[in-house]
mmCIF file of C-alpha atoms and ligand atoms in Angstrom:
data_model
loop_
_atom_site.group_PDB
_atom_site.id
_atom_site.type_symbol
_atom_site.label_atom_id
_atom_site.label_comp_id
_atom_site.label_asym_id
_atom_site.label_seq_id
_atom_site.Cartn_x
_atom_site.Cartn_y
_atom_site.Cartn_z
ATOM 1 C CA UNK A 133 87.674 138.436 96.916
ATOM 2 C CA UNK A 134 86.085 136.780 93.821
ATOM 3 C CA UNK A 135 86.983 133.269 92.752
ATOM 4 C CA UNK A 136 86.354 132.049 89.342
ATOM 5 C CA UNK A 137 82.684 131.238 89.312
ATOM 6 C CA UNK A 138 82.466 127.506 88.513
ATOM 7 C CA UNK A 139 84.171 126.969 91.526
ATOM 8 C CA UNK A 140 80.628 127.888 93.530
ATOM 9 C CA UNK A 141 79.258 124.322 92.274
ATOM 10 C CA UNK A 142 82.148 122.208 92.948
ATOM 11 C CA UNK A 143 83.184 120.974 95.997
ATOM 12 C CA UNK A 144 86.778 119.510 97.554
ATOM 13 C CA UNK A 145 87.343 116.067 96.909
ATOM 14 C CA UNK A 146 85.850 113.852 99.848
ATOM 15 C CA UNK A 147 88.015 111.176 100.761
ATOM 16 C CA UNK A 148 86.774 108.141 102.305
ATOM 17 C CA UNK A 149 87.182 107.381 106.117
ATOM 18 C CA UNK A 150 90.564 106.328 107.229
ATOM 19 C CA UNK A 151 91.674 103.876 109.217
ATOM 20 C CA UNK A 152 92.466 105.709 112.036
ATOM 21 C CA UNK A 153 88.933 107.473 111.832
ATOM 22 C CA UNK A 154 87.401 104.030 112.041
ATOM 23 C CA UNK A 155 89.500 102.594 114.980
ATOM 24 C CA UNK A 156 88.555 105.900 117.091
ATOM 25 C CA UNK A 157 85.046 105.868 116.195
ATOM 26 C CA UNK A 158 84.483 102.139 116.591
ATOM 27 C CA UNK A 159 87.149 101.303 118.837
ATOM 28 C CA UNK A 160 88.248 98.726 116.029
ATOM 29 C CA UNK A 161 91.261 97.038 116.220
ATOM 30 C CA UNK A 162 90.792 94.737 112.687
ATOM 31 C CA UNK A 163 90.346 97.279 110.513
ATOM 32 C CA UNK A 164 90.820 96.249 106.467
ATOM 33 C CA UNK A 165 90.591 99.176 103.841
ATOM 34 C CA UNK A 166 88.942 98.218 100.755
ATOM 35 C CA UNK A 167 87.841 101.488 99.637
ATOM 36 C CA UNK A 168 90.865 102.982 97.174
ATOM 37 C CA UNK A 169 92.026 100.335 95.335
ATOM 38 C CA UNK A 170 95.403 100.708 96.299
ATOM 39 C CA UNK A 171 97.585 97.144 96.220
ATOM 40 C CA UNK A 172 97.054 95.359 99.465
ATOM 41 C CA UNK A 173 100.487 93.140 99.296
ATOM 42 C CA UNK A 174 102.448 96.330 99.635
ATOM 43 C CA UNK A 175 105.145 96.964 97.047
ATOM 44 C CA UNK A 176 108.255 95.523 95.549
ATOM 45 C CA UNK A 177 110.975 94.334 98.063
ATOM 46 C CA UNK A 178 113.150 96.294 95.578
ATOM 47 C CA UNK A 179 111.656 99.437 96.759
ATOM 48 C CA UNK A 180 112.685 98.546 100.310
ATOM 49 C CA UNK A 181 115.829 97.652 99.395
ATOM 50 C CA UNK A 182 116.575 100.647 97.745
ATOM 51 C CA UNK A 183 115.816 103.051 100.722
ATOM 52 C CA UNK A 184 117.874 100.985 103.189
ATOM 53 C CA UNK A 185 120.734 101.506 100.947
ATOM 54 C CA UNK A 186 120.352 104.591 99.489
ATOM 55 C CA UNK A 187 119.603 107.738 101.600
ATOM 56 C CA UNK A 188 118.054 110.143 98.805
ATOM 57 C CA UNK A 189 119.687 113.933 99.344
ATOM 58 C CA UNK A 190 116.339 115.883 100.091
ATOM 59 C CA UNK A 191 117.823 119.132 99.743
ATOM 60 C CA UNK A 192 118.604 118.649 96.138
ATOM 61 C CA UNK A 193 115.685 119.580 93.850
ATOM 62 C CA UNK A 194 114.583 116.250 91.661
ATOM 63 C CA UNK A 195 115.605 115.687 87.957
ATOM 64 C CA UNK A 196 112.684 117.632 86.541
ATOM 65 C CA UNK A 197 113.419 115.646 83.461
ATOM 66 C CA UNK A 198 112.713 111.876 85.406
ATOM 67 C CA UNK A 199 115.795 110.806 83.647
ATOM 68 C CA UNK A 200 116.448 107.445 84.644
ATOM 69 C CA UNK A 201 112.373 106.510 85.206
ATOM 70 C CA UNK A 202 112.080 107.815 81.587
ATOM 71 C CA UNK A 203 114.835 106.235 80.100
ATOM 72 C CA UNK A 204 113.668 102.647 82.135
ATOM 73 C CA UNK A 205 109.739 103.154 80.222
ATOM 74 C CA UNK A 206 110.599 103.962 77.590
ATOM 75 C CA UNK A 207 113.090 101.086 76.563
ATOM 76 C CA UNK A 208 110.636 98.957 78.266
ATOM 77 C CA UNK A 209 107.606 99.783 76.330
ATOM 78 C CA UNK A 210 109.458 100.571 73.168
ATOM 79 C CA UNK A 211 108.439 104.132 72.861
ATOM 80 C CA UNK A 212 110.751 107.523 72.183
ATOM 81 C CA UNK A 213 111.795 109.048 75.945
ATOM 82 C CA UNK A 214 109.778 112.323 74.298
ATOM 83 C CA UNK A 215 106.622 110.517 73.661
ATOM 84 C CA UNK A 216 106.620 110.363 78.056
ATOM 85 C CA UNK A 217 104.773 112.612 80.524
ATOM 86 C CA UNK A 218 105.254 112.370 84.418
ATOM 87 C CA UNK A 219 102.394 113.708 86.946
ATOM 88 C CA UNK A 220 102.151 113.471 91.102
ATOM 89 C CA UNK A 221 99.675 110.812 90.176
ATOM 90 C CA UNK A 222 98.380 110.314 86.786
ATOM 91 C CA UNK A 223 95.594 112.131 88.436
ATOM 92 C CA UNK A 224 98.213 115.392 87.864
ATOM 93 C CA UNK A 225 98.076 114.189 84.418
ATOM 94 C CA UNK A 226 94.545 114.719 83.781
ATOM 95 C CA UNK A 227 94.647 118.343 85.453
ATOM 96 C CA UNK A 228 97.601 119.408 82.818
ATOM 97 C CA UNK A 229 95.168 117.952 79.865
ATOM 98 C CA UNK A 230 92.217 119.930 80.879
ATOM 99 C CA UNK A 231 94.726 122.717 81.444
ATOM 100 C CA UNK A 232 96.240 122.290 77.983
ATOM 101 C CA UNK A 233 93.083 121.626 75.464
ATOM 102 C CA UNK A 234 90.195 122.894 77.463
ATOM 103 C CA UNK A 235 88.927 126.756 77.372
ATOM 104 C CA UNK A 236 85.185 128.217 78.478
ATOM 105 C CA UNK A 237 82.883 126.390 75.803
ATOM 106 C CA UNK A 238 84.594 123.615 74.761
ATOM 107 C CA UNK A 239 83.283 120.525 75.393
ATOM 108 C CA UNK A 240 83.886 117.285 76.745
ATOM 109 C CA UNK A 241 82.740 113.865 76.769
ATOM 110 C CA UNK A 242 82.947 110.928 79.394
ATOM 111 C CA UNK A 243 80.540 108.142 80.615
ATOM 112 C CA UNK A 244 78.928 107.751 83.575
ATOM 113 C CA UNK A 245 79.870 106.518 86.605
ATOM 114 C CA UNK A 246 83.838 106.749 85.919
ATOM 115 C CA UNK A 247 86.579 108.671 87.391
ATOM 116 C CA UNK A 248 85.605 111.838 88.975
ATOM 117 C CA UNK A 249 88.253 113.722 88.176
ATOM 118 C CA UNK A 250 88.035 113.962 84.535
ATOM 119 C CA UNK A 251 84.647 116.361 84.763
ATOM 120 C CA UNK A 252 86.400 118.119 88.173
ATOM 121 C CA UNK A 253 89.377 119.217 85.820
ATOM 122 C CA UNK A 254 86.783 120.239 83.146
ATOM 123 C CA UNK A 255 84.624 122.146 85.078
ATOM 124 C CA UNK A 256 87.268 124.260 86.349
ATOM 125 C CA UNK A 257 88.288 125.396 82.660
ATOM 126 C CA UNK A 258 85.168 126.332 82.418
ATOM 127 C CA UNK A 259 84.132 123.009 79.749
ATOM 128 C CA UNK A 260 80.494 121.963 78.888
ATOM 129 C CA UNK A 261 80.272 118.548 80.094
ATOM 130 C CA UNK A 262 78.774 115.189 78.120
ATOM 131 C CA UNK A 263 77.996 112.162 80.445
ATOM 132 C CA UNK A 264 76.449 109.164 78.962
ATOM 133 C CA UNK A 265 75.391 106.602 81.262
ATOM 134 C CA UNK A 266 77.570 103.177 81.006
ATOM 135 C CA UNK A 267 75.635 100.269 79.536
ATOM 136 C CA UNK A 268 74.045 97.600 81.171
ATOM 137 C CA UNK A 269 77.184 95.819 82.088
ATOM 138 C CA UNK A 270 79.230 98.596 83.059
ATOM 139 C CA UNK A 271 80.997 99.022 79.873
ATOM 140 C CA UNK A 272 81.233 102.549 77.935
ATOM 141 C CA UNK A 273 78.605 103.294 75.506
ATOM 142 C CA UNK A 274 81.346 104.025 72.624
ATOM 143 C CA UNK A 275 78.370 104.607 70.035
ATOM 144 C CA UNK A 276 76.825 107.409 71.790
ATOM 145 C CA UNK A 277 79.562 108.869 72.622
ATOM 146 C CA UNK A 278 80.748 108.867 69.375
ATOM 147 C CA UNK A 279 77.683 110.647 68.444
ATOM 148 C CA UNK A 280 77.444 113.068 71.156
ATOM 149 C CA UNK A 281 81.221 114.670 68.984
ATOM 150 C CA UNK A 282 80.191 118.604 68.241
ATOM 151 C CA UNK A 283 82.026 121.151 66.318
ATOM 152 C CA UNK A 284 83.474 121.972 70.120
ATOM 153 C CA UNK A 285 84.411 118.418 71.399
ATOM 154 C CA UNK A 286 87.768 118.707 72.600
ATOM 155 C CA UNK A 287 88.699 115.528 74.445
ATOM 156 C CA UNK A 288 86.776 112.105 75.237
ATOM 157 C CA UNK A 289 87.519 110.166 78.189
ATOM 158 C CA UNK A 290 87.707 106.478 78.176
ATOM 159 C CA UNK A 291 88.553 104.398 81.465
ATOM 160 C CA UNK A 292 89.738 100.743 80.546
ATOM 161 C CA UNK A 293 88.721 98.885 83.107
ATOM 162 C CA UNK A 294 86.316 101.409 84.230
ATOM 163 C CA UNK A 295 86.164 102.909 87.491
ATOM 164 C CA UNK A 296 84.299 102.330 89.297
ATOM 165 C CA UNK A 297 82.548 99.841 87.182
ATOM 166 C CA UNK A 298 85.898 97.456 86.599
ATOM 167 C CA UNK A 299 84.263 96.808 82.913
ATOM 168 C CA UNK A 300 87.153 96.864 80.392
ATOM 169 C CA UNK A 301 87.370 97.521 76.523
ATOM 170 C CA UNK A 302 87.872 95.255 73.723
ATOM 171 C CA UNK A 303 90.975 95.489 71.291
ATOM 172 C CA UNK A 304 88.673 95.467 68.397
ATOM 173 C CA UNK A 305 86.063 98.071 70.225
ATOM 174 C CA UNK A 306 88.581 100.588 70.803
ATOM 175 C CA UNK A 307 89.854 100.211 67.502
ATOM 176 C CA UNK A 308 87.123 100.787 65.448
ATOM 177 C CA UNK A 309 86.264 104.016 67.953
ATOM 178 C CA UNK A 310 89.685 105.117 67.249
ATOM 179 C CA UNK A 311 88.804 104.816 63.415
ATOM 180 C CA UNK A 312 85.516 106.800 63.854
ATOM 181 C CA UNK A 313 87.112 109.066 65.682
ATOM 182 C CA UNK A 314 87.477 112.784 64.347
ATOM 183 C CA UNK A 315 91.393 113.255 64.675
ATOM 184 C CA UNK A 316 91.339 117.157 66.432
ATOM 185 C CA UNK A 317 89.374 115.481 69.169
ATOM 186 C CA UNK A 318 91.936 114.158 71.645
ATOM 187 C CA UNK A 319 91.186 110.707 73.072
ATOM 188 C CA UNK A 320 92.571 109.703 76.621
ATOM 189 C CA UNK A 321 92.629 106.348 77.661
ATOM 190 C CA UNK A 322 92.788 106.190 81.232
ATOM 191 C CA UNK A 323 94.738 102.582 82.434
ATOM 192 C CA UNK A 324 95.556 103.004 85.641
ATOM 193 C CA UNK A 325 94.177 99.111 86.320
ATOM 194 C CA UNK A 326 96.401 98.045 83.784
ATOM 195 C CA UNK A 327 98.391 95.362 85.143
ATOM 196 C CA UNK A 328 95.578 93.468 86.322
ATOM 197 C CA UNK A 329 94.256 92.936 82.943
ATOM 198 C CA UNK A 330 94.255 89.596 81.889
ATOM 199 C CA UNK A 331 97.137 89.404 79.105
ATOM 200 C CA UNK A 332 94.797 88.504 75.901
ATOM 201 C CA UNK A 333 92.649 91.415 77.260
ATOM 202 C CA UNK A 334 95.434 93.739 76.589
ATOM 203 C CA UNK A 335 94.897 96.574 74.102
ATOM 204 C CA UNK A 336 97.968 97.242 72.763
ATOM 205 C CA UNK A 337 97.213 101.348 73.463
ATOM 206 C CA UNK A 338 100.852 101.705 73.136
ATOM 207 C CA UNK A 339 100.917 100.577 69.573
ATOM 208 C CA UNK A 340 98.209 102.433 68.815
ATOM 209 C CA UNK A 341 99.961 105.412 69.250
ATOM 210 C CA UNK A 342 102.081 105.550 65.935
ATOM 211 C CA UNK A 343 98.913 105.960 64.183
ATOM 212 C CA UNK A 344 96.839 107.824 66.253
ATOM 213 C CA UNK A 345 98.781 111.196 67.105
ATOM 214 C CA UNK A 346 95.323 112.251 69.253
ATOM 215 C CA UNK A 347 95.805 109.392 71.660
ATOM 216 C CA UNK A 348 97.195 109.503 75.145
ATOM 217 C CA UNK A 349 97.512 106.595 77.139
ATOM 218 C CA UNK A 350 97.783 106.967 81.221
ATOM 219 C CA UNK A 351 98.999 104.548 83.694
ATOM 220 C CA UNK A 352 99.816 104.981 87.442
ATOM 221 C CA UNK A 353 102.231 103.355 90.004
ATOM 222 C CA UNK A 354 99.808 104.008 92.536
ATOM 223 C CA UNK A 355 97.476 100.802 91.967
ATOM 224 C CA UNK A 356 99.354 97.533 91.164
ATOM 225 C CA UNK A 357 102.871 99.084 91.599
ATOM 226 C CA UNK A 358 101.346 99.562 95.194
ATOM 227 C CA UNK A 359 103.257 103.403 95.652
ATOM 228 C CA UNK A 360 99.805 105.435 95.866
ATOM 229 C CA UNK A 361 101.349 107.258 98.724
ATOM 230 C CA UNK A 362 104.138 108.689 96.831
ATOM 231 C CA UNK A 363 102.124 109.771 93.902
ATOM 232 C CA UNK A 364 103.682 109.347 90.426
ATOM 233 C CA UNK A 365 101.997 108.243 87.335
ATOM 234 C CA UNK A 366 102.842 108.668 83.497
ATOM 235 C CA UNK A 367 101.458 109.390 80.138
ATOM 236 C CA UNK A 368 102.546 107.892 76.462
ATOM 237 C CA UNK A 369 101.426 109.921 73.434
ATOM 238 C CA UNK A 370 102.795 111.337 70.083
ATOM 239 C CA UNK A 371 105.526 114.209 71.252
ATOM 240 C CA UNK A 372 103.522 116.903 70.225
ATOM 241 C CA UNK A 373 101.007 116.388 73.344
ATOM 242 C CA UNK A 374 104.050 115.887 75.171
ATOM 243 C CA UNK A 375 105.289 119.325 74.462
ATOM 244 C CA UNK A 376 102.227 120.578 74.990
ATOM 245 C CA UNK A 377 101.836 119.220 78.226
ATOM 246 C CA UNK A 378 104.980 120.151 79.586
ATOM 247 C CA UNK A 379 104.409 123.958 79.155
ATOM 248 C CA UNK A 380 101.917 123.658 81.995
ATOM 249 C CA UNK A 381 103.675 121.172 84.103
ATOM 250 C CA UNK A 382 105.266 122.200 87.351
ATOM 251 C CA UNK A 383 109.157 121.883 86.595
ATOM 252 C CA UNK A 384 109.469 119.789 89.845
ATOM 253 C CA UNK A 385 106.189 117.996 89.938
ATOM 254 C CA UNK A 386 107.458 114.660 91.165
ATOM 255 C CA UNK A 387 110.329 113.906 93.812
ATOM 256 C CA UNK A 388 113.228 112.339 93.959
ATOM 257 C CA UNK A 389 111.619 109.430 96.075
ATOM 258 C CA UNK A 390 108.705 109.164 93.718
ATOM 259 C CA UNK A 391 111.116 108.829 90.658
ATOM 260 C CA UNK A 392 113.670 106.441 92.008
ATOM 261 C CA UNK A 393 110.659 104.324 93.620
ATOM 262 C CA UNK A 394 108.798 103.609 90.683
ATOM 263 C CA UNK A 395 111.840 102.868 88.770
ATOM 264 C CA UNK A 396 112.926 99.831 91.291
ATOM 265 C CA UNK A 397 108.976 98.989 91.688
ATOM 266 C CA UNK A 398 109.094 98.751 87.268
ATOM 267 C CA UNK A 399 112.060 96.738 87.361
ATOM 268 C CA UNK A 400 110.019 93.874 89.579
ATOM 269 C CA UNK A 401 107.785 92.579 87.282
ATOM 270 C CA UNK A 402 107.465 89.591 89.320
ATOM 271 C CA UNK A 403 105.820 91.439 91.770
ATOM 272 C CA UNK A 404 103.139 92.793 89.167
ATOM 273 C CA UNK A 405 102.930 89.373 88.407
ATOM 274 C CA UNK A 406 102.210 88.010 91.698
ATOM 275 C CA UNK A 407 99.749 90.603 92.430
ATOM 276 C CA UNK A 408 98.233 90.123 89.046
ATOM 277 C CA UNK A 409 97.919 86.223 90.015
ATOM 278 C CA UNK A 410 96.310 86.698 93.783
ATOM 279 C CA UNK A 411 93.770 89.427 92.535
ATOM 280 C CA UNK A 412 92.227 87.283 89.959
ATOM 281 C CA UNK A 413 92.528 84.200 92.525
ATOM 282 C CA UNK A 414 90.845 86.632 95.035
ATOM 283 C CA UNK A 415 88.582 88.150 93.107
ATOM 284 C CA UNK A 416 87.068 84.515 91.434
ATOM 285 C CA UNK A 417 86.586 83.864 95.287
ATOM 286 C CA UNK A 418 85.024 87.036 95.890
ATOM 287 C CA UNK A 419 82.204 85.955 93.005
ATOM 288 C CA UNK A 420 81.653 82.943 93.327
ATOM 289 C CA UNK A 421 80.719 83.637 96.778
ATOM 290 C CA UNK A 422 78.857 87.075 96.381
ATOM 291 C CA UNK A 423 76.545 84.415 93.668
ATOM 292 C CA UNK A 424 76.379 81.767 95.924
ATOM 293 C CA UNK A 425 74.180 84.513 98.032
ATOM 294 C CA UNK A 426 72.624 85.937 94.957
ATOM 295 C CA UNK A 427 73.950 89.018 94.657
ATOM 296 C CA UNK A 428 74.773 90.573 91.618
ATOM 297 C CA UNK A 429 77.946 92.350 90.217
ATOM 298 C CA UNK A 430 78.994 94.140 87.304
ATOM 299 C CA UNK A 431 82.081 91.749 85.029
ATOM 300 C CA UNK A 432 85.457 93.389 86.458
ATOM 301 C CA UNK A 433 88.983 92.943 85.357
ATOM 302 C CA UNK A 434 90.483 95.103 87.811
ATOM 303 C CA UNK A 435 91.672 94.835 91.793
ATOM 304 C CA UNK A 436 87.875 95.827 92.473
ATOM 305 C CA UNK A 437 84.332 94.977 92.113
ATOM 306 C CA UNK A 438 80.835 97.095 91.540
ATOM 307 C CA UNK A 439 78.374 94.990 93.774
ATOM 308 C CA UNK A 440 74.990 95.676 93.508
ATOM 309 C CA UNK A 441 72.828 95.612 97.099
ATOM 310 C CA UNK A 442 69.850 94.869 98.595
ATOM 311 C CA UNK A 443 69.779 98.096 99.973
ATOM 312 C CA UNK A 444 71.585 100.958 99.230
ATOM 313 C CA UNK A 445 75.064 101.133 99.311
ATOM 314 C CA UNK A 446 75.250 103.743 102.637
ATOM 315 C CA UNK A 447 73.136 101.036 104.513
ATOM 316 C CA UNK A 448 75.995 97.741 103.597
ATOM 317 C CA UNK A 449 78.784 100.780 103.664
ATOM 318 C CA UNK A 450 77.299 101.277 106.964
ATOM 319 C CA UNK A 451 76.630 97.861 108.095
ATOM 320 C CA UNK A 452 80.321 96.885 106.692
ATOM 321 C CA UNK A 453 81.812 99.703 108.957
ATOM 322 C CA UNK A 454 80.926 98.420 112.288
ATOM 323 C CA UNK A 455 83.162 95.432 111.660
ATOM 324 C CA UNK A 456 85.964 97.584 109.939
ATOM 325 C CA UNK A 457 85.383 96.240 106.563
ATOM 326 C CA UNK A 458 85.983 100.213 104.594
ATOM 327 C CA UNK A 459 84.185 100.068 101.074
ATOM 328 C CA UNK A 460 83.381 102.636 98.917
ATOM 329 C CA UNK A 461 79.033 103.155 98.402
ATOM 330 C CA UNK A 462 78.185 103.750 95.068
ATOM 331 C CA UNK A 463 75.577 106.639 96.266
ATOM 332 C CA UNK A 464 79.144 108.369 96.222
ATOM 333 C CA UNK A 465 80.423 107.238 92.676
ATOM 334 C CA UNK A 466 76.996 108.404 90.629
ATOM 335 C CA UNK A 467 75.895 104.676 90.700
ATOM 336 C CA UNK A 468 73.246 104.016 93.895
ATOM 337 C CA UNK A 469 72.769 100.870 95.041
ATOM 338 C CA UNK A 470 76.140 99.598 95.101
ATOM 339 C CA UNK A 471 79.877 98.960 97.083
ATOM 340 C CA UNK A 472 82.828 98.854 95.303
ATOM 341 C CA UNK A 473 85.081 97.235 96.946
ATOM 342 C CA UNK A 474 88.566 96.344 96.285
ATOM 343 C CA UNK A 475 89.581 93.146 96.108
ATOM 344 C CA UNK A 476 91.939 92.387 99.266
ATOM 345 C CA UNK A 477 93.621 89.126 100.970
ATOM 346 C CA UNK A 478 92.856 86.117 101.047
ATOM 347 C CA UNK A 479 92.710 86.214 104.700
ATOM 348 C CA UNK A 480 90.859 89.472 105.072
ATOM 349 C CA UNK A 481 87.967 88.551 102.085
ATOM 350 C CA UNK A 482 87.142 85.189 103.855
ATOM 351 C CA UNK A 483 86.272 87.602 106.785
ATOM 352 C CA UNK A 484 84.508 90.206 104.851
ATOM 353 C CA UNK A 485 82.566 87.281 103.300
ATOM 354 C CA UNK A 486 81.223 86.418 106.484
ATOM 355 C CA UNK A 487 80.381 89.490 107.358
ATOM 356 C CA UNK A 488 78.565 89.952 104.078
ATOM 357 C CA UNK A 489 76.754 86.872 104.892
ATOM 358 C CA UNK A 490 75.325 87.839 108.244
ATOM 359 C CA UNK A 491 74.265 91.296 106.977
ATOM 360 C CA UNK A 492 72.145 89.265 103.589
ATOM 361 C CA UNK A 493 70.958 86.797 106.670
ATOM 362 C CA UNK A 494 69.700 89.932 108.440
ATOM 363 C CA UNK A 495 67.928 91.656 105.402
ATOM 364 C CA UNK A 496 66.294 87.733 104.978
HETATM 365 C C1 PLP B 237 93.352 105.671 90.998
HETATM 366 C C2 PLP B 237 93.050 106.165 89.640
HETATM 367 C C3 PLP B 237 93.800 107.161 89.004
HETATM 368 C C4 PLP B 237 94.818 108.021 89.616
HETATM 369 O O1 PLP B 237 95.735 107.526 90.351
HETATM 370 P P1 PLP B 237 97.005 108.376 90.741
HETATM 371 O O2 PLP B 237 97.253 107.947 92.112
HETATM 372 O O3 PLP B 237 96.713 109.826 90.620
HETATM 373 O O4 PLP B 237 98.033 107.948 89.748
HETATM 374 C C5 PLP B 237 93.481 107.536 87.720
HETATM 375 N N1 PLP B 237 92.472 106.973 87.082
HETATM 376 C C6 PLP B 237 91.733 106.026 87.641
HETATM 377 C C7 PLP B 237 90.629 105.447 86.875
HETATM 378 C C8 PLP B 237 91.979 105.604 88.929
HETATM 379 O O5 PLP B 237 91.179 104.693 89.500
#
């Protein structure tokens, strides 16, 4: 048996170690993961609520439409219920756009480091890949990648805030890229750290997309919404990419669970909120003490931060371990030299700070 060629260089994504891994091999009972991003307050007490009450029938095929999840968004963010795209993770989203718009020689362009699955997808469609190394700061080098657009460019990846950088884009900067933009070259604008933008930093994507029909805008319950283990994330975009989409979408690609989750989780916005408001408390902490040490970090406005190392990042992923502190090095991401490492309690980042200490004490 033969399988398609490309499929020789890629390999399976790796997760990172889980919990469990760690308490076996270290015999850990304070074990804190900071390596996903995922929300570490949980999720919406509405969510709860709703599965006490409400035993889902789970031999009933979900609404392959996401009726009432659809009908929730899309009065919420003002958009037409056609202009909406549901994946098993946004991450399902990005697989049907490759699927959709990609063919052998067509090309694509990202920066570098962002999120892996964006050249995975590619690759597998057989796509010529562009990767142009973030900026200084993290952020994406928008010029370049403007002029890195051939003849063949068929979709450009932006990541706002990046991951794993956590460097976001201005209103004005995606603006004038949108401008510049040719329009058959289809833009997707990946916020799946969203709601932990600070408000003024928001770039009205959604607007955007009455004038730009080659935009797509994703966004994810997984992070903030704090449902990553029930996988469900959506698109916006003009109802022609919609359609499109659609045609290569498994009919039941999310479940019943997933659906009527995220709509409770959307309807507690107070939640968001108070996530929104610990993260940036955390995260200030989180910097002012990684500086008070000397350590550098790239500028993030998301639920994680790039921090660069002494050493590599295996040796303070390593060090980090033995005291069940789970980060993510960036020898893993495409950026050596670095942890990211999302931001969690309080509580638990007063430890890891201590931790962090003793290990820059030991390097001293
Ligand atoms: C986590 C993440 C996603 C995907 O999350 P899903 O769980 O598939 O919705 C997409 N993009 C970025 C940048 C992410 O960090």
């Amino acid at each position: 048996m033969k399988s398609k060629e490309v499929l020789k260089q890629l390999r399976p994504y790796k997760q990172g170690k889980q919990t469990k891994d760690i308490q076996k091999e270290f015999g850990l009972d304070y074990i804190v993961k900071l390596a996903s991003n995922e929300n570490p307050y949980g999720f919406s007490d509405k969510v709860k609520e709703l599965f006490q009450t409400n035993k889902p029938d789970f031999n009933i095929y979900p609404d392959g439409y996401t009726t009432e999840l659809r009908s929730l968004i899309s009065e919420t963010l003002n958009v037409r219920p056609e202009s909406l795209i549901f994946g098993s993770g946004s991450e399902e989203i990005i697989q049907m756009l490759c699927r959709s718009y990609l063919s052998v020689g067509d090309q694509v362009i990202m920066t570098t480091p962002t999120f892996p699955q964006y050249k995975h997808y590619a690759l597998i469609e057989g796509a010529e890949i562009v990767e142009i190394p973030v900026e200084e700061d993290g952020s994406h080098p928008l010029e370049t990648m403007l002029d890195a657009v051939q003849e063949n460019t068929k979709i450009i990846w932006l990541c706002s805030p990046n991951n794993p950088t956590g460097t976001a884009l201005s209103k004005q900067e995606l603006q004038d890229f949108l401008v510049k933009c040719p329009s058959e070259v289809l833009i997707v604008l990946d916020e799946a750290y969203y709601e932990f933008l600070q408000q003024e930093k928001d770039l009205d994507a959604i607007h955007l997309l009455n004038e730009y029909k080659n935009l797509i805008v994703l966004r994810t319950f997984s992070k903030a919404y704090g449902l990553a283990g029930l996988r469900i994330g959506y698109g916006v975009a003009d109802a022609l990419i919609v359609e499109t989409l659609d045609k290569v979408r498994g009919p039941f690609n999310t479940t019943s669970l997933a659906q009527q989750a995220a709509a409770a989780a959307f309807s507690d916005q107070e939640f968001i909120n108070y996530t929104y408001q610990e993260n940036k408390k955390v995260l200030a902490q989180f910097q002012d003490f990684l500086t008070s040490i000397g350590w550098d970090y790239y500028p993030s406005e998301a639920n994680f931060l790039l921090v660069k190392t002494p050493e590599s990042g295996m040796d303070a992923y390593d060090f980090l371990t033995r005291y069940g502190f789970i980060v993510r090095p960036g020898e893993l991401l495409g950026i050596p030299n670095t942890i990211r490492v999302t931001i969690g309690k309080e509580e638990d980042m007063k430890v890891l700070q201590s931790v962090l200490q003793d290990y820059h004490n030991q390097l001293n």
